[in-house]
Short mmCIF file of N, CA, C and O in Angstrom, two decimals:
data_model
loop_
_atom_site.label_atom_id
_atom_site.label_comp_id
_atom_site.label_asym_id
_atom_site.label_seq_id
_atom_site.Cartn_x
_atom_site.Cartn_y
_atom_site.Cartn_z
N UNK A 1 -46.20 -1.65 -4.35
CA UNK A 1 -45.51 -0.62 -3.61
C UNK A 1 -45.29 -1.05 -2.18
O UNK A 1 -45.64 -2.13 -1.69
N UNK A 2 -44.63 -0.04 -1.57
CA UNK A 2 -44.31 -0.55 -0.04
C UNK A 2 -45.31 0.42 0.77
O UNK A 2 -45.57 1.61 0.59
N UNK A 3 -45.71 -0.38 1.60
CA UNK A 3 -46.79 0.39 2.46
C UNK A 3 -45.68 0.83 3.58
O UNK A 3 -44.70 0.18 3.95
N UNK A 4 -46.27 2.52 4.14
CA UNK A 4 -45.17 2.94 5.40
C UNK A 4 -43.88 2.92 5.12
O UNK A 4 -43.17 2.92 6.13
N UNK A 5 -43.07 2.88 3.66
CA UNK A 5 -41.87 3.10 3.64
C UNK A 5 -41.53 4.27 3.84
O UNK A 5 -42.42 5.08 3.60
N UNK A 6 -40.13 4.88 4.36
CA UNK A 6 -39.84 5.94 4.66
C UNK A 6 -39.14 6.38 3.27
O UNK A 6 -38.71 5.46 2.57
N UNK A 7 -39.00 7.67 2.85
CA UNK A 7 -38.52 8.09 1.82
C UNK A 7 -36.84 8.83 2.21
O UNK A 7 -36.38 9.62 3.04
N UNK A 8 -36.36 8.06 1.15
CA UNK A 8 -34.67 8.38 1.66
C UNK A 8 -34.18 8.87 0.58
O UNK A 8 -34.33 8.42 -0.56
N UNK A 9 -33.47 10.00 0.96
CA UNK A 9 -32.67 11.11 -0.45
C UNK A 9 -31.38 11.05 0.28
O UNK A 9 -31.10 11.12 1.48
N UNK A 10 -30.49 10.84 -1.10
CA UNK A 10 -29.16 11.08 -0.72
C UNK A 10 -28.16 11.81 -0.48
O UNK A 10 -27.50 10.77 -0.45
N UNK A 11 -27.45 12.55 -0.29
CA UNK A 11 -26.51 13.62 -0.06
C UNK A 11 -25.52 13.24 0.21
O UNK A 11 -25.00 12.73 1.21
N UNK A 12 -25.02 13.73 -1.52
CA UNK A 12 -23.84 13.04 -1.95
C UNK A 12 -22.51 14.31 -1.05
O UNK A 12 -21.29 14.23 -1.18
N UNK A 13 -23.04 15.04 -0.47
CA UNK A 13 -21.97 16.03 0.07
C UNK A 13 -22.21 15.64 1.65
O UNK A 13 -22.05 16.55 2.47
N UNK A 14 -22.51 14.56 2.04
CA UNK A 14 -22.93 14.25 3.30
C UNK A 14 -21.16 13.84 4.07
O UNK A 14 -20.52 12.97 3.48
N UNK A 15 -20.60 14.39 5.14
CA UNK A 15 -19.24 13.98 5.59
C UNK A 15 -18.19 14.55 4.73
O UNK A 15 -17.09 14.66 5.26
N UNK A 16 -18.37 15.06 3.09
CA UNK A 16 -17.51 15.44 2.27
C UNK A 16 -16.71 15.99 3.54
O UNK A 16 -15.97 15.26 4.19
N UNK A 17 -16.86 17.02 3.76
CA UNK A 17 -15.95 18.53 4.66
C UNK A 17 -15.48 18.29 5.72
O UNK A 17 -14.67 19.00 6.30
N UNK A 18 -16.15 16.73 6.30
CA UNK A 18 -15.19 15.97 7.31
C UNK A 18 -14.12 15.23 7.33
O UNK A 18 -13.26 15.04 8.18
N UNK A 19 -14.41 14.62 5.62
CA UNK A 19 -12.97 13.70 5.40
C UNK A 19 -12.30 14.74 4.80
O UNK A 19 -11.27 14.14 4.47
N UNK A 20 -12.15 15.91 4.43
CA UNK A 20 -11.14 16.63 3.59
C UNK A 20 -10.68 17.46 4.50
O UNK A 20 -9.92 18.33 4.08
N UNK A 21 -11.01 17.44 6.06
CA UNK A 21 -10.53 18.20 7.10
C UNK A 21 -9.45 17.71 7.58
O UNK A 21 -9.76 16.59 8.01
N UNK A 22 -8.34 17.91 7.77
CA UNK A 22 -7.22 17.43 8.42
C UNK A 22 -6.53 18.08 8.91
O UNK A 22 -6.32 19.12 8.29
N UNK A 23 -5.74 17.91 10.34
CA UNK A 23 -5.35 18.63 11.17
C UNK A 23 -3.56 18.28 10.58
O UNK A 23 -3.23 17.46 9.71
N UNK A 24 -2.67 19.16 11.35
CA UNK A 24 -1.34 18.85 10.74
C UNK A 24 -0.59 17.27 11.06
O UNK A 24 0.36 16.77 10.47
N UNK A 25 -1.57 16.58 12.48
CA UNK A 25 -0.65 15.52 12.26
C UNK A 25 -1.23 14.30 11.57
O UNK A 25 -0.54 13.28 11.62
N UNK A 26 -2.49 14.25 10.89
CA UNK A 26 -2.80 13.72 10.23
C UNK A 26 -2.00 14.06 8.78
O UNK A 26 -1.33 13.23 8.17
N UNK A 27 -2.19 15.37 8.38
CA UNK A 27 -1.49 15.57 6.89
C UNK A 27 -0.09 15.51 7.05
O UNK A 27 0.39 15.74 5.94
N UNK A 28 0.89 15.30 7.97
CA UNK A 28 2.02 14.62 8.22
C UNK A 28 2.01 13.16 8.02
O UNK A 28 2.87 12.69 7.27
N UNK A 29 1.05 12.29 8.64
CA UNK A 29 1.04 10.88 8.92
C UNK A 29 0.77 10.79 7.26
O UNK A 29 1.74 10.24 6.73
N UNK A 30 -0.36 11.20 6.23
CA UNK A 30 -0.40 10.99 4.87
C UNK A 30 0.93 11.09 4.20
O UNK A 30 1.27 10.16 3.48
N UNK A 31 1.71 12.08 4.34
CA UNK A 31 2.91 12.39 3.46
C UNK A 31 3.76 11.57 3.68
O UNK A 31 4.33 11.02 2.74
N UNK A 32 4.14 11.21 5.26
CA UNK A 32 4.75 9.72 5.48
C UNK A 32 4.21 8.61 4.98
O UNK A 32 5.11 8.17 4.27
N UNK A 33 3.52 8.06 4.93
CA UNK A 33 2.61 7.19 3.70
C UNK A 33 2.89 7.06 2.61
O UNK A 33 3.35 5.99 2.19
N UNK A 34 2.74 7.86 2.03
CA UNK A 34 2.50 8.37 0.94
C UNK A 34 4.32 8.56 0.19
O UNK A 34 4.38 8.38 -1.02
N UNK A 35 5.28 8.80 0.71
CA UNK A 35 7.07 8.50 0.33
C UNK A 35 7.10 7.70 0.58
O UNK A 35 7.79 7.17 -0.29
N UNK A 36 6.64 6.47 1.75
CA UNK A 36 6.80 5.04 1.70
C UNK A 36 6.47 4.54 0.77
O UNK A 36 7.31 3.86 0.16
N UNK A 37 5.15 4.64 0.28
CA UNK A 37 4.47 3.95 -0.44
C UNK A 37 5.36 3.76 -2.20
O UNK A 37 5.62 2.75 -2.86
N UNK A 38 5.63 5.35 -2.50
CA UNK A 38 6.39 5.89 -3.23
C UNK A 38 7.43 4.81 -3.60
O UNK A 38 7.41 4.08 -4.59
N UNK A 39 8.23 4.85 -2.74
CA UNK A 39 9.35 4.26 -2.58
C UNK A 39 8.87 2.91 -2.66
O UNK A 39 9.57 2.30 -3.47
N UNK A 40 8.13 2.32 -2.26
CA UNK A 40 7.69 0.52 -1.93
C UNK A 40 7.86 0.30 -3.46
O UNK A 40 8.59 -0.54 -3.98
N UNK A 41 6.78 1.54 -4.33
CA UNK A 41 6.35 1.13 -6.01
C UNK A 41 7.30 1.28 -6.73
O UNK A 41 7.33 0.45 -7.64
N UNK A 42 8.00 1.89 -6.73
CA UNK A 42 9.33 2.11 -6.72
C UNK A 42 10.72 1.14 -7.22
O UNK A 42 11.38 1.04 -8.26
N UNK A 43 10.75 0.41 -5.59
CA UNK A 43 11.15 -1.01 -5.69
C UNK A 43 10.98 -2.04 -6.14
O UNK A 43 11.72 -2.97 -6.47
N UNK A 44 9.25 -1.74 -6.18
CA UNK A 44 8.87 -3.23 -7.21
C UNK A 44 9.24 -2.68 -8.94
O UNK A 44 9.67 -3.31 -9.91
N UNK A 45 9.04 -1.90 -8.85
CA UNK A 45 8.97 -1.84 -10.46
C UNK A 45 10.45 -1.83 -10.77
O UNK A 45 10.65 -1.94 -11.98
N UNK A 46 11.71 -1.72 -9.93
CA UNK A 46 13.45 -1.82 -10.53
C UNK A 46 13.29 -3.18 -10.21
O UNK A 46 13.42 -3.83 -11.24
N UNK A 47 13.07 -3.88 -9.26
CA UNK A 47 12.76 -5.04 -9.20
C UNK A 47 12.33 -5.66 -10.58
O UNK A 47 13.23 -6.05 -11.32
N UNK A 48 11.30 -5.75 -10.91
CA UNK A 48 10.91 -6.19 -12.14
C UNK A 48 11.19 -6.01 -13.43
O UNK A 48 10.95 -6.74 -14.40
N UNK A 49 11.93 -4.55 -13.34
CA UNK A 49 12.13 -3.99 -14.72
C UNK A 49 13.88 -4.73 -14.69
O UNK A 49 14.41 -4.76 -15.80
N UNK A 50 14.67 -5.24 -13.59
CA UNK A 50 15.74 -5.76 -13.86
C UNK A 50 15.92 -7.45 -13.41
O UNK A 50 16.79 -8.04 -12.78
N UNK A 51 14.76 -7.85 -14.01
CA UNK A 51 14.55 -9.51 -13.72
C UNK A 51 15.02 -9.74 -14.78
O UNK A 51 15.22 -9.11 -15.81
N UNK A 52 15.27 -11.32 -14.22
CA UNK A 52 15.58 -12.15 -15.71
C UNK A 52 14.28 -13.14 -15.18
O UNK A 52 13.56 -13.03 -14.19
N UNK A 53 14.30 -14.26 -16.41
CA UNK A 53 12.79 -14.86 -16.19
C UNK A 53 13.84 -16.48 -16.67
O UNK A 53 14.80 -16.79 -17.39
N UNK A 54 13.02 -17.02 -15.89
CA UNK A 54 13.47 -18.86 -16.17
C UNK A 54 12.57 -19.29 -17.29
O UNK A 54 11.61 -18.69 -17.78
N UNK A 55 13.11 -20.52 -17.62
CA UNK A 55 12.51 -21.56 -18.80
C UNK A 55 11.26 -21.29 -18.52
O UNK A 55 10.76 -21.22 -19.64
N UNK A 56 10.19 -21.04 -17.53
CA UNK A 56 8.92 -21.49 -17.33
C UNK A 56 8.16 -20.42 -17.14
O UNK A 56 6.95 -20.41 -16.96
N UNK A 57 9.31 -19.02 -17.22
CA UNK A 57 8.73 -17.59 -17.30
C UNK A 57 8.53 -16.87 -15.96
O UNK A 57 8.04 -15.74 -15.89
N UNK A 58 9.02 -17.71 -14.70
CA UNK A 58 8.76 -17.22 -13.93
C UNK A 58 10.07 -15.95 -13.51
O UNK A 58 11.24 -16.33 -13.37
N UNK A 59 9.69 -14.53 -13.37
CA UNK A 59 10.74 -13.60 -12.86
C UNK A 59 11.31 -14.09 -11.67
O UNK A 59 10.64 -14.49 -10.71
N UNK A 60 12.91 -14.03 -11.73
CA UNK A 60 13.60 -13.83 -10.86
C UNK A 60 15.11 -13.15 -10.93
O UNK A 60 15.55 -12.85 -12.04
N UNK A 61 15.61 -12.99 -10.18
CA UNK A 61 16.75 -12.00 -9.02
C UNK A 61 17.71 -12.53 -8.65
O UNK A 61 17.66 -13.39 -7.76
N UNK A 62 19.08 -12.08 -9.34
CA UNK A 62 20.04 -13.19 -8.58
C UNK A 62 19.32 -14.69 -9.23
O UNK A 62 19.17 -15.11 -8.09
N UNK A 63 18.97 -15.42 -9.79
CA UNK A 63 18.67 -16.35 -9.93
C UNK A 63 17.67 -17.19 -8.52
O UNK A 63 17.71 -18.39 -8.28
N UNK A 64 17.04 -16.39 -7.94
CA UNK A 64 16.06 -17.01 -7.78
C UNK A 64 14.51 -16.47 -8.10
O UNK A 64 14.36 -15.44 -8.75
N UNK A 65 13.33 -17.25 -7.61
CA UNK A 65 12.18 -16.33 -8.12
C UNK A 65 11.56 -15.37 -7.33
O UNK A 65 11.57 -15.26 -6.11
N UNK A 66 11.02 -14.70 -8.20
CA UNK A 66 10.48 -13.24 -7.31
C UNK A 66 9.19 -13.97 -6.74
O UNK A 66 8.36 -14.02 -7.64
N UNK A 67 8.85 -14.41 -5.86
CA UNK A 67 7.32 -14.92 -5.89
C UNK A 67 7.18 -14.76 -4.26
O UNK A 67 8.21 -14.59 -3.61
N UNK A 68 5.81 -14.81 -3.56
CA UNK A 68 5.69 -14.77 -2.50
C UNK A 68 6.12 -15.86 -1.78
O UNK A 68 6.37 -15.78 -0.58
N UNK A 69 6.24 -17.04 -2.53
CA UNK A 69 6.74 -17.84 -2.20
C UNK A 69 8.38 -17.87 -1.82
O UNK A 69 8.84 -18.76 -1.10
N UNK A 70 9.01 -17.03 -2.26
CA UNK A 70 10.46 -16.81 -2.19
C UNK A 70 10.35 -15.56 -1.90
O UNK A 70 11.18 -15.03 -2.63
N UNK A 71 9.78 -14.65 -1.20
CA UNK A 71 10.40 -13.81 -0.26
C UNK A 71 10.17 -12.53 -1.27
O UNK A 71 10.76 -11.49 -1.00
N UNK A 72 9.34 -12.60 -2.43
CA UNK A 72 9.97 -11.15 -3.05
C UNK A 72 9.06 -9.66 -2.18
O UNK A 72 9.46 -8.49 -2.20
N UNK A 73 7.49 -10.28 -1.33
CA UNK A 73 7.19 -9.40 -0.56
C UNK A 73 7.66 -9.23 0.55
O UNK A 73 7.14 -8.46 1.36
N UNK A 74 8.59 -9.82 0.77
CA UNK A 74 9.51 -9.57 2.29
C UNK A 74 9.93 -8.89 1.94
O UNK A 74 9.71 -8.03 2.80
N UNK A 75 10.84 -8.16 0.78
CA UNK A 75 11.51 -7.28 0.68
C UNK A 75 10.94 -5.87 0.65
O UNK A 75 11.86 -5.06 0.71
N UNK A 76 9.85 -5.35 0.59
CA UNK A 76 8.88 -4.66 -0.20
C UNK A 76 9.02 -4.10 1.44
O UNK A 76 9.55 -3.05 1.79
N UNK A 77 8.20 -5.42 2.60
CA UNK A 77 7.89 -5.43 3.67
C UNK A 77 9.16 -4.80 4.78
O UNK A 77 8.99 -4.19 5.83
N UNK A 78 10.40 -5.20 4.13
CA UNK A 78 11.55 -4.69 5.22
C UNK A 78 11.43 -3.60 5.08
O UNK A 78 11.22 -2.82 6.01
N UNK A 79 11.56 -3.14 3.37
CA UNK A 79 11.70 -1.82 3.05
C UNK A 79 10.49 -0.99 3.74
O UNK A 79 11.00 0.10 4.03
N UNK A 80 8.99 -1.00 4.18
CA UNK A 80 8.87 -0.68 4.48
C UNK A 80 9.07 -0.45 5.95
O UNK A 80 8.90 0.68 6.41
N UNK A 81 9.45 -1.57 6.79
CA UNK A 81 9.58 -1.05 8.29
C UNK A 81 10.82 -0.73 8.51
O UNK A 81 11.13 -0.75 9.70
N UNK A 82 11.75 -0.39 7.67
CA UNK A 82 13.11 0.32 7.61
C UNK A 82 12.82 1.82 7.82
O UNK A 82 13.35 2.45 8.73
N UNK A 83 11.86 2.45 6.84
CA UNK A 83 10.90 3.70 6.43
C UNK A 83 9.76 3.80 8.12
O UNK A 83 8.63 4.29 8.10
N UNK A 84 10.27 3.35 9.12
CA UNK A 84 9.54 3.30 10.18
C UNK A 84 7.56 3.20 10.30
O UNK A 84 6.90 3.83 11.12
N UNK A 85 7.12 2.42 9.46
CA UNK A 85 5.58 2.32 9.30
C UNK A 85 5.23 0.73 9.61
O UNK A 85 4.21 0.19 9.18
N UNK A 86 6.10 0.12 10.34
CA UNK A 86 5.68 -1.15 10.85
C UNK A 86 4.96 -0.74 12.17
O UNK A 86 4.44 -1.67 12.79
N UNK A 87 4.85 0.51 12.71
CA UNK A 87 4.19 0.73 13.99
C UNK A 87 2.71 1.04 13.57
O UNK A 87 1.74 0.78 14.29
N UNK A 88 2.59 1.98 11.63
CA UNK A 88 1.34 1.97 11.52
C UNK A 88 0.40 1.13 11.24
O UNK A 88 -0.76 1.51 11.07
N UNK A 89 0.74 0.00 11.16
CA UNK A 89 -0.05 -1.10 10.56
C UNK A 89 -0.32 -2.38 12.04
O UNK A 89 -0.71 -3.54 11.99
N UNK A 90 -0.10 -1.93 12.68
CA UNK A 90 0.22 -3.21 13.69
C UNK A 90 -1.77 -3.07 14.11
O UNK A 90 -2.45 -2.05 14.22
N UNK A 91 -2.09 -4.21 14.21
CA UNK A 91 -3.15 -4.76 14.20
C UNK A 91 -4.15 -4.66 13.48
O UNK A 91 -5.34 -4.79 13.77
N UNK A 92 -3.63 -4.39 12.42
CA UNK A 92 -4.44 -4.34 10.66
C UNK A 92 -3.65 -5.21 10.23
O UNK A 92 -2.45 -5.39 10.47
N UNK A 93 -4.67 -5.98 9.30
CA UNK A 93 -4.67 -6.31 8.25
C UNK A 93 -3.35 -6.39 7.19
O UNK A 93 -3.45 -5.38 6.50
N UNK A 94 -2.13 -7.19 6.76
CA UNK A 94 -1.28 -6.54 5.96
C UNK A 94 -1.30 -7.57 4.53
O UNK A 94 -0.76 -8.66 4.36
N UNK A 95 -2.02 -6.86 3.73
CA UNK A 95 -1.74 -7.41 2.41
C UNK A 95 -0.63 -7.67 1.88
O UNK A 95 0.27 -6.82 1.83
N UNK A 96 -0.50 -8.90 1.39
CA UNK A 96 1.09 -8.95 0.28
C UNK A 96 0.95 -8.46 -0.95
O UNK A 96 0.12 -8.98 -1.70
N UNK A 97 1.94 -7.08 -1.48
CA UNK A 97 2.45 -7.20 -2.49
C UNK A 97 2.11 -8.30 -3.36
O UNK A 97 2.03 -9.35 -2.72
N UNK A 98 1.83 -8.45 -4.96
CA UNK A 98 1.66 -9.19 -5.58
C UNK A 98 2.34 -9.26 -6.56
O UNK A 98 2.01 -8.37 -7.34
N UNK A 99 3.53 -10.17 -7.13
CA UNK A 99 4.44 -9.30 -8.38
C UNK A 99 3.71 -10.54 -9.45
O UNK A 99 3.95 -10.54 -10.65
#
């Protein structure tokens, strides 16, 4: 056993009522999010659902490939800072899309 350990119980409702609190310009900033995002999944999936695929299986557009390597998350990426959310992300982190 542990000598002098302190005994710790959890509370699983601990912060619940803080993260589900939101003021209106937070639940604005989500809904903007949230139609971007919409729209981003959106794109990828007409994107993909109207590929053709080369000898080697790789999807592509117009005849070239969808790959990060060729730009297919740039598009994802314009589309979103077209949708004005290139201001929310600026000094985070931005994952690529993965098709």
């Amino acid at each position: 056993g542990l000598c002098g350990a302190a005994a710790v119980e959890l509370d699983p409702d601990l912060g619940v009522a803080d993260r589900r609190r939101k003021d209106e310009r937070e639940v604005e900033a989500m809904r903007a999010a949230q139609a971007v995002t919409e729209s981003a999944v959106r794109m990828a999936c007409e994107l993909v659902a109207h590929a053709g695929a080369s000898r080697d299986g790789t999807l592509t557009h117009d005849g070239e490939p969808i790959s990060e390597e060729h730009g297919g998350p740039a598009r994802l990426i314009a589309a979103r800072n077209t949708h004005g959310c290139a201001e929310h992300t600026e000094g985070r982190p931005r994952p690529s899309p993965r098709f």
